Tab-separated table of C-alpha atoms and ligand atoms in Angstrom:
chain	number	residue	atom	x	y	z
P	577	MET	CA	80.052	78.820	99.355
P	578	THR	CA	77.600	76.142	98.230
P	579	ASN	CA	80.284	73.845	96.869
P	580	LEU	CA	82.459	74.463	99.898
P	581	SER	CA	79.709	73.454	102.322
P	582	THR	CA	80.286	69.818	101.366
P	583	ILE	CA	83.889	70.127	102.538
P	584	ALA	CA	83.599	72.667	105.306
P	585	GLY	CA	80.098	71.907	106.627
P	586	ILE	CA	78.928	74.526	109.104
P	587	LYS	CA	82.321	76.255	108.710
P	588	ALA	CA	81.207	77.448	105.266
P	589	PHE	CA	78.928	80.016	106.937
P	590	GLY	CA	79.853	83.513	108.006
P	591	PRO	CA	77.873	85.436	110.623
P	592	SER	CA	75.125	86.604	108.247
P	593	GLY	CA	74.876	83.158	106.609
P	594	LEU	CA	74.458	81.552	110.024
P	595	GLU	CA	71.731	84.003	110.968
P	596	ARG	CA	69.917	83.207	107.710
P	597	LEU	CA	70.272	79.506	108.299
P	598	ILE	CA	68.966	79.752	111.844
P	599	SER	CA	65.980	81.842	110.810
P	600	GLU	CA	65.195	79.378	107.983
P	601	LEU	CA	65.039	76.724	110.672
P	602	GLY	CA	62.497	78.913	112.481
P	603	GLU	CA	64.791	79.615	115.429
P	604	PRO	CA	65.454	82.986	117.087
P	605	ARG	CA	68.445	84.983	115.925
P	606	TYR	CA	70.345	84.720	119.214
P	607	ARG	CA	70.851	81.021	118.519
P	608	ALA	CA	73.208	82.070	115.694
P	609	HIS	CA	75.269	84.059	118.195
P	610	GLN	CA	75.380	81.074	120.543
P	611	ILE	CA	76.605	78.854	117.737
P	612	VAL	CA	79.286	81.378	116.719
P	613	ARG	CA	80.425	81.458	120.357
P	614	TRP	CA	80.684	77.687	120.450
P	615	LEU	CA	82.398	77.353	117.095
P	616	TYR	CA	84.926	80.184	117.330
P	617	GLY	CA	84.894	81.658	120.844
P	618	LYS	CA	85.184	78.253	122.513
P	619	GLY	CA	86.408	76.131	119.614
P	620	ALA	CA	83.841	73.347	119.975
P	621	GLY	CA	84.783	70.192	118.090
P	622	SER	CA	81.305	68.630	118.150
P	623	TRP	CA	77.619	69.583	118.252
P	624	ASP	CA	77.225	67.766	121.582
P	625	GLU	CA	79.369	70.329	123.371
P	626	MET	CA	76.848	73.105	122.668
P	627	THR	CA	74.930	72.481	125.863
P	628	ASP	CA	72.871	75.686	125.843
P	629	VAL	CA	71.572	74.992	122.319
P	630	PRO	CA	68.401	72.839	122.395
P	631	ALA	CA	69.097	69.196	121.566
P	632	SER	CA	66.483	69.247	118.780
P	633	LEU	CA	68.256	72.121	117.002
P	634	ARG	CA	71.646	70.473	117.478
P	635	GLN	CA	70.208	67.328	115.932
P	636	ARG	CA	68.787	69.171	112.923
P	637	LEU	CA	72.092	70.959	112.385
P	638	SER	CA	74.180	67.827	112.706
P	639	ASP	CA	71.903	66.020	110.218
P	640	ARG	CA	72.721	68.712	107.685
P	641	TYR	CA	76.247	69.898	108.442
P	642	THR	CA	79.554	68.448	109.488
P	643	LEU	CA	81.718	70.310	111.980
P	644	PRO	CA	85.288	69.821	110.793
P	645	VAL	CA	88.325	71.174	112.641
P	646	PRO	CA	91.707	71.591	110.880
P	647	THR	CA	94.263	68.939	111.798
P	648	LEU	CA	97.749	69.989	112.788
P	649	LEU	CA	100.131	68.269	110.369
P	650	ASP	CA	103.330	70.080	111.252
P	651	ARG	CA	104.560	72.808	113.590
P	652	GLN	CA	107.937	74.484	113.598
P	653	VAL	CA	109.255	76.878	116.238
P	654	SER	CA	111.937	79.453	115.482
P	655	ALA	CA	114.930	79.247	117.815
P	656	VAL	CA	115.660	82.870	116.963
P	657	ASP	CA	112.470	84.672	118.000
P	658	GLY	CA	109.783	82.164	118.973
P	659	THR	CA	107.842	82.527	115.710
P	660	ARG	CA	105.777	79.407	115.051
P	661	LYS	CA	104.763	78.066	111.666
P	662	TYR	CA	101.847	75.662	111.320
P	663	LEU	CA	100.686	73.360	108.559
P	664	TRP	CA	96.997	72.464	108.729
P	665	GLY	CA	95.149	69.683	106.940
P	666	LEU	CA	91.583	70.444	105.813
P	667	GLY	CA	88.591	68.191	105.147
P	668	ASP	CA	89.407	67.411	101.512
P	669	GLY	CA	93.140	66.950	102.012
P	670	ALA	CA	94.032	70.540	101.080
P	671	THR	CA	96.746	72.027	103.292
P	672	VAL	CA	97.419	75.598	104.382
P	673	GLU	CA	99.937	77.378	106.552
P	674	SER	CA	99.684	80.013	109.263
P	675	VAL	CA	102.304	81.790	111.332
P	676	GLY	CA	102.209	83.052	114.936
P	677	LEU	CA	104.458	86.022	115.675
P	678	PRO	CA	104.822	86.732	119.400
P	679	THR	CA	106.262	89.871	121.011
P	680	PRO	CA	106.014	90.762	124.694
P	681	GLU	CA	102.968	92.971	124.010
P	682	ARG	CA	101.316	91.255	121.058
P	683	LEU	CA	100.470	88.007	119.377
P	684	THR	CA	100.014	88.462	115.643
P	685	VAL	CA	98.710	85.639	113.486
P	686	CYS	CA	99.371	85.580	109.764
P	687	PHE	CA	96.661	83.462	108.140
P	688	SER	CA	95.920	82.041	104.684
P	689	THR	CA	92.807	82.824	102.658
P	690	GLN	CA	93.213	80.308	99.832
P	691	ALA	CA	94.981	76.992	99.390
P	692	GLY	CA	97.665	78.177	96.976
P	693	CYS	CA	97.208	81.335	94.907
P	694	GLY	CA	96.346	81.989	91.286
P	695	MET	CA	98.080	85.351	90.906
P	696	GLY	CA	101.454	83.909	89.909
P	697	CYS	CA	103.781	86.558	91.399
P	698	SER	CA	107.286	85.638	90.307
P	699	PHE	CA	108.946	86.342	93.685
P	700	CYS	CA	106.443	84.415	95.816
P	701	ALA	CA	106.685	80.763	96.820
P	702	THR	CA	102.893	80.411	97.068
P	703	GLY	CA	102.383	81.823	93.578
P	704	ALA	CA	104.580	79.146	92.026
P	705	GLY	CA	102.160	76.338	92.914
P	706	GLY	CA	98.966	77.893	91.499
P	707	LEU	CA	95.527	77.993	93.107
P	708	LYS	CA	94.072	74.851	94.648
P	709	ARG	CA	90.880	76.274	96.098
P	710	ASN	CA	89.297	79.047	98.108
P	711	LEU	CA	89.100	78.574	101.860
P	712	ALA	CA	85.729	78.620	103.609
P	713	VAL	CA	84.963	81.257	106.257
P	714	GLY	CA	85.536	78.905	109.204
P	715	GLU	CA	88.701	77.416	107.714
P	716	ILE	CA	90.131	80.944	107.794
P	717	VAL	CA	88.958	81.794	111.345
P	718	ASP	CA	90.040	78.412	112.725
P	719	GLN	CA	93.680	79.078	111.797
P	720	VAL	CA	93.728	82.203	113.959
P	721	ARG	CA	91.847	80.582	116.817
P	722	LEU	CA	94.064	77.497	116.861
P	723	VAL	CA	97.302	79.500	116.798
P	724	GLY	CA	96.021	81.540	119.775
P	725	GLU	CA	95.219	78.291	121.591
P	726	ASP	CA	98.673	76.917	120.856
P	727	PHE	CA	100.297	80.018	122.372
P	728	GLY	CA	97.788	79.956	125.215
P	729	SER	CA	97.155	83.657	124.753
P	730	ARG	CA	94.733	86.086	123.195
P	731	VAL	CA	95.423	86.960	119.581
P	732	SER	CA	95.821	90.740	119.423
P	733	ASN	CA	96.369	91.126	115.669
P	734	ALA	CA	95.672	89.056	112.585
P	735	VAL	CA	96.877	89.656	109.047
P	736	ALA	CA	95.767	88.037	105.788
P	737	MET	CA	99.349	87.714	104.572
P	738	GLY	CA	99.657	83.951	104.345
P	739	GLN	CA	98.803	81.972	101.255
P	740	GLY	CA	96.260	83.305	98.793
P	741	GLU	CA	94.806	86.559	97.507
P	742	PRO	CA	92.090	87.686	99.944
P	743	PHE	CA	90.132	89.710	97.372
P	744	ALA	CA	89.936	86.677	95.071
P	745	ASN	CA	87.886	85.109	97.909
P	746	TYR	CA	86.224	88.326	99.068
P	747	ASP	CA	83.002	87.123	100.723
P	748	ALA	CA	84.612	84.359	102.768
P	749	VAL	CA	87.429	86.658	103.874
P	750	MET	CA	84.990	89.374	104.925
P	751	GLY	CA	82.875	86.835	106.831
P	752	ALA	CA	86.026	85.537	108.532
P	753	LEU	CA	87.203	89.039	109.498
P	754	ARG	CA	83.763	89.723	110.993
P	755	LEU	CA	83.954	86.538	113.058
P	756	MET	CA	87.464	87.421	114.222
P	757	ASN	CA	86.176	90.870	115.179
P	758	SER	CA	82.958	89.715	116.853
P	759	PRO	CA	82.814	89.518	120.647
P	760	ASP	CA	81.120	86.124	120.067
P	761	GLY	CA	84.133	85.049	117.990
P	762	LEU	CA	87.738	86.071	118.642
P	763	GLY	CA	87.121	89.665	119.788
P	764	ILE	CA	90.036	91.212	117.866
P	765	GLY	CA	89.707	94.970	117.235
P	766	ALA	CA	88.839	95.775	113.599
P	767	ARG	CA	91.876	98.028	113.209
P	768	HIS	CA	94.055	95.135	114.314
P	769	LEU	CA	92.742	93.006	111.455
P	770	THR	CA	94.643	93.586	108.222
P	771	VAL	CA	93.862	92.418	104.752
P	772	SER	CA	96.710	92.452	102.255
P	773	THR	CA	95.935	92.470	98.545
P	774	CYS	CA	98.087	92.349	95.449
P	775	GLY	CA	95.960	95.290	94.302
P	776	LEU	CA	92.651	93.986	92.934
P	777	VAL	CA	90.777	97.263	92.452
P	778	PRO	CA	87.209	95.866	92.704
P	779	GLY	CA	88.091	94.437	96.130
P	780	ILE	CA	89.533	97.748	97.331
P	781	GLN	CA	86.341	99.482	96.182
P	782	ARG	CA	84.150	96.989	98.011
P	783	LEU	CA	86.222	97.263	101.179
P	784	SER	CA	85.782	101.076	101.089
P	785	GLY	CA	82.064	100.529	101.583
P	786	GLU	CA	82.295	98.112	104.522
P	787	PRO	CA	81.287	99.495	107.906
P	788	GLU	CA	84.196	97.991	109.882
P	789	GLN	CA	87.547	99.729	110.189
P	790	PHE	CA	89.665	96.859	108.908
P	791	THR	CA	93.193	97.822	107.890
P	792	LEU	CA	94.244	97.626	104.248
P	793	ALA	CA	97.715	96.764	102.964
P	794	ILE	CA	98.484	96.844	99.260
P	795	SER	CA	101.367	94.908	97.756
P	796	LEU	CA	102.795	97.406	95.296
P	797	HIS	CA	106.366	96.155	94.765
P	798	SER	CA	106.846	98.352	91.713
P	799	ALA	CA	105.282	101.611	90.571
P	800	VAL	CA	106.526	101.037	87.011
P	801	GLN	CA	103.753	99.334	85.045
P	802	GLU	CA	105.999	97.167	82.898
P	803	THR	CA	107.960	95.860	85.890
P	804	ARG	CA	104.823	95.289	87.939
P	805	ASP	CA	103.230	93.339	85.075
P	806	GLU	CA	106.283	91.111	84.933
P	807	LEU	CA	106.480	90.566	88.679
P	808	MET	CA	102.731	90.243	89.277
P	809	PRO	CA	101.116	88.940	86.074
P	810	GLY	CA	97.802	88.070	87.728
P	811	VAL	CA	96.924	91.652	88.598
P	812	LYS	CA	97.467	93.260	85.175
P	813	ALA	CA	93.763	94.045	84.820
P	814	SER	CA	94.017	96.563	87.665
P	815	ASP	CA	96.679	98.958	86.363
P	816	LEU	CA	98.645	101.459	88.430
P	817	HIS	CA	96.408	104.426	87.510
P	818	GLN	CA	93.314	102.556	88.596
P	819	LEU	CA	95.095	101.323	91.699
P	820	ARG	CA	96.181	104.800	92.749
P	821	ALA	CA	92.707	106.202	92.081
P	822	ALA	CA	91.173	103.392	94.160
P	823	ILE	CA	93.497	104.262	97.056
P	824	VAL	CA	92.530	107.947	96.827
P	825	ASP	CA	88.818	106.983	96.865
P	826	TYR	CA	89.350	104.515	99.713
P	827	THR	CA	90.946	107.216	101.861
P	828	ALA	CA	88.230	109.712	100.938
P	829	ALA	CA	85.537	107.204	101.932
P	830	THR	CA	87.128	105.846	105.100
P	831	GLY	CA	89.672	108.416	106.281
P	832	ARG	CA	92.051	105.516	106.798
P	833	ARG	CA	95.713	105.192	105.864
P	834	VAL	CA	96.860	102.283	103.703
P	835	SER	CA	100.194	100.437	103.869
P	836	LEU	CA	102.058	99.991	100.639
P	837	GLU	CA	104.111	96.801	100.760
P	838	TYR	CA	107.264	97.041	98.680
P	839	ALA	CA	109.716	94.149	98.440
P	840	LEU	CA	113.213	95.318	97.628
P	841	MET	CA	114.694	93.191	94.848
P	842	ALA	CA	118.239	94.090	93.837
P	843	GLY	CA	118.418	95.658	90.386
P	844	VAL	CA	114.677	95.200	89.839
P	845	THR	CA	112.676	97.290	92.321
P	846	ASP	CA	115.441	99.257	94.067
P	847	THR	CA	116.915	101.167	91.089
P	848	PRO	CA	116.821	104.994	90.945
P	849	LYS	CA	114.103	104.873	88.255
P	850	GLN	CA	111.954	102.523	90.334
P	851	ILE	CA	112.366	104.573	93.488
P	852	ASP	CA	111.481	107.800	91.620
P	853	SER	CA	108.288	106.125	90.436
P	854	LEU	CA	107.546	104.866	93.939
P	855	ARG	CA	108.011	108.381	95.348
P	856	ASN	CA	105.676	109.796	92.700
P	857	PHE	CA	103.080	107.105	93.324
P	858	ALA	CA	103.128	107.599	97.091
P	859	ARG	CA	103.356	111.415	97.090
P	860	GLY	CA	100.085	112.891	98.294
P	861	LEU	CA	98.598	109.529	99.349
P	862	LEU	CA	97.649	108.866	102.968
P	863	CYS	CA	100.006	105.903	103.208
P	864	HIS	CA	102.869	104.245	104.953
P	865	VAL	CA	105.473	102.378	102.882
P	866	ASN	CA	106.607	99.053	104.306
P	867	LEU	CA	109.892	98.112	102.709
P	868	ILE	CA	110.227	94.334	102.850
P	869	PRO	CA	113.627	92.696	102.576
P	870	LEU	CA	112.941	90.102	99.867
P	871	ASN	CA	112.917	86.550	101.147
P	872	PRO	CA	114.785	84.565	98.548
P	873	VAL	CA	112.604	81.774	97.225
P	874	ALA	CA	113.940	78.618	95.558
P	875	HIS	CA	114.161	78.831	91.732
P	876	SER	CA	113.536	82.581	91.824
P	877	ARG	CA	115.801	84.898	89.871
P	878	HIS	CA	115.361	87.727	92.392
P	879	SER	CA	117.740	88.621	95.193
P	880	PRO	CA	117.340	91.044	98.118
P	881	ALA	CA	118.579	94.636	97.984
P	882	SER	CA	121.403	95.620	100.340
P	883	THR	CA	120.518	97.007	103.775
P	884	LYS	CA	122.442	100.153	102.867
P	885	ARG	CA	120.243	100.716	99.822
P	886	ALA	CA	117.107	100.031	101.889
P	887	ALA	CA	118.124	102.730	104.385
P	888	GLU	CA	118.773	105.171	101.511
P	889	ILE	CA	115.297	104.480	100.135
P	890	VAL	CA	113.733	105.278	103.517
P	891	ARG	CA	115.533	108.649	103.430
P	892	LEU	CA	114.450	109.354	99.837
P	893	LEU	CA	110.807	108.628	100.654
P	894	ASP	CA	111.046	110.766	103.753
P	895	LYS	CA	112.306	113.668	101.610
P	896	SER	CA	109.205	113.468	99.446
P	897	GLY	CA	106.956	113.428	102.497
P	898	THR	CA	106.226	109.677	102.650
P	899	GLU	CA	106.733	107.777	105.859
P	900	ALA	CA	108.552	104.464	105.350
P	901	THR	CA	109.969	101.717	107.526
P	902	ILE	CA	111.902	98.536	106.843
P	903	ARG	CA	110.072	95.450	108.012
P	904	THR	CA	112.023	93.305	110.450
P	905	GLU	CA	112.380	89.732	109.412
P	906	ARG	CA	110.785	87.113	111.670
P	907	GLY	CA	111.206	83.368	111.849
P	908	ALA	CA	113.948	83.318	109.210
P	909	ASP	CA	115.302	79.958	110.404
P	910	ILE	CA	111.954	78.230	109.747
P	911	ASP	CA	111.093	80.011	106.479
P	912	ALA	CA	108.141	81.672	108.167
P	913	ALA	CA	108.410	85.020	106.434
P	914	CYS	CA	106.088	86.494	103.834
P	915	GLY	CA	106.065	84.669	100.557
P	916	GLN	CA	107.818	81.618	101.942
P	917	LEU	CA	104.718	79.667	102.806
P	918	SER	CA	104.846	76.958	100.212
P	919	GLN	CA	104.433	73.670	102.068
P	920	LYS	CA	107.721	72.525	100.620
P	921	HIS	CA	108.421	70.316	103.637
P	922	VAL	CA	105.497	68.046	102.751
P	923	GLY	CA	106.660	67.747	99.203
P	924	ASN	CA	103.907	69.607	97.361
K	879	SAH	N1	98.138	87.830	98.213
K	879	SAH	C1	98.239	88.896	99.137
K	879	SAH	C2	98.522	88.457	100.547
K	879	SAH	C3	99.446	87.306	100.740
K	879	SAH	S1	101.127	87.584	100.276
K	879	SAH	C4	99.261	89.900	98.666
K	879	SAH	O1	99.984	89.614	97.724
K	879	SAH	O2	99.288	90.987	99.237
K	879	SAH	C5	101.712	88.464	101.721
K	879	SAH	C6	102.825	89.450	101.434
K	879	SAH	O3	104.052	88.758	101.168
K	879	SAH	C7	102.570	90.328	100.224
K	879	SAH	O4	102.920	91.662	100.498
K	879	SAH	C8	103.511	89.722	99.218
K	879	SAH	O5	103.768	90.565	98.165
K	879	SAH	C9	104.695	89.386	100.075
K	879	SAH	N2	105.660	88.472	99.498
K	879	SAH	C10	105.446	87.440	98.690
K	879	SAH	N3	106.612	86.832	98.376
K	879	SAH	C11	107.593	87.505	99.018
K	879	SAH	C12	109.001	87.339	99.118
K	879	SAH	N4	109.641	86.360	98.496
K	879	SAH	N5	109.671	88.216	99.873
K	879	SAH	C13	109.039	89.210	100.540
K	879	SAH	N6	107.711	89.397	100.504
K	879	SAH	C14	106.987	88.561	99.739
K	880	SF4	FE1	99.448	85.374	95.588
K	880	SF4	FE2	100.195	87.362	97.201
K	880	SF4	FE3	101.934	85.420	96.489
K	880	SF4	FE4	101.166	87.188	94.677
K	880	SF4	S1	102.336	87.613	96.545
K	880	SF4	S2	101.274	84.962	94.371
K	880	SF4	S3	99.054	87.564	95.258
K	880	SF4	S4	100.095	85.171	97.714
């Protein structure tokens, strides 16, 4: 966080960091809530707007911290389903993408937690470019807030399924989720906030101990160790035994169900052997399997499984007592689906 405060200014602070900062300045704690309301509830772009914060405090804060707001560099709207994809520019020139997925009842925002990603998954467009840097707390919250503003409606759900591995940037992501959840911030229900991880066990263990009921999704993609290691080289240190045990412990501690994300890649993750292993992995877990039709990514050797095979897999999982659904594709015409956020249209 310290290094990021030069780039992100006040946006480097989560709710507890802001409270600490305010108390160090000898101010009452409620000032921190006011500032959160201005920054995230109202989206203030300058210290001057914070009219109920004393001018002297505003001055001291502005002497120390900048108040950057992401710049919209590009926005694409799907003609098919109204999905919108955004490219944001951050203080140091880093760029990240977010997606807004509207339905009549909901507005879901898919946000990024890192610029790039260091996990190197072979099927993912973000993974191919490597990690640029972690995002600061406010850089994460701002994406969700700004997408809501663009739609002119309340964001009902937000998912950390954009660029980056949330548990590789745990503290900032947790601070951001708390600000999204806070009535001073975006006021989104904790259960409607989802963090998706490639399966970093220490992160799952930490999340088990958090008081909020955030939702957890785990990108499994293969329950065969060798295949998973090939597809997801960055997560080798957390093997499938440890991962399954962490899920069991998570459910015991929280009583909550996890989603297992499983991208169907023809001949790689949809074979009888793979599906047997998936059924064994999921059997007895409090989980829901989300079968994702693979989004083909440039230069990737993987191709999607057939829809017929996907339907068969749902039936096979059902037979072994595991609930599964096939995720519907959104924003296909603007490459807004999972794993396709790669900023290719700006040439990096
Ligand atoms: N790093 C986290 C969250 C961001 S990726 C994670 O891996 O869970 C969001 C989701 O998109 C993950 O489930 C990821 O596995 C999936 N994904 C990545 N590339 C994909 C692709 N080409 N097709 C379908 N899903 C993909
Ligand atoms: Fe990173 Fe997730 Fe993509 Fe893997 S799938 S490279 S963990 S963003």
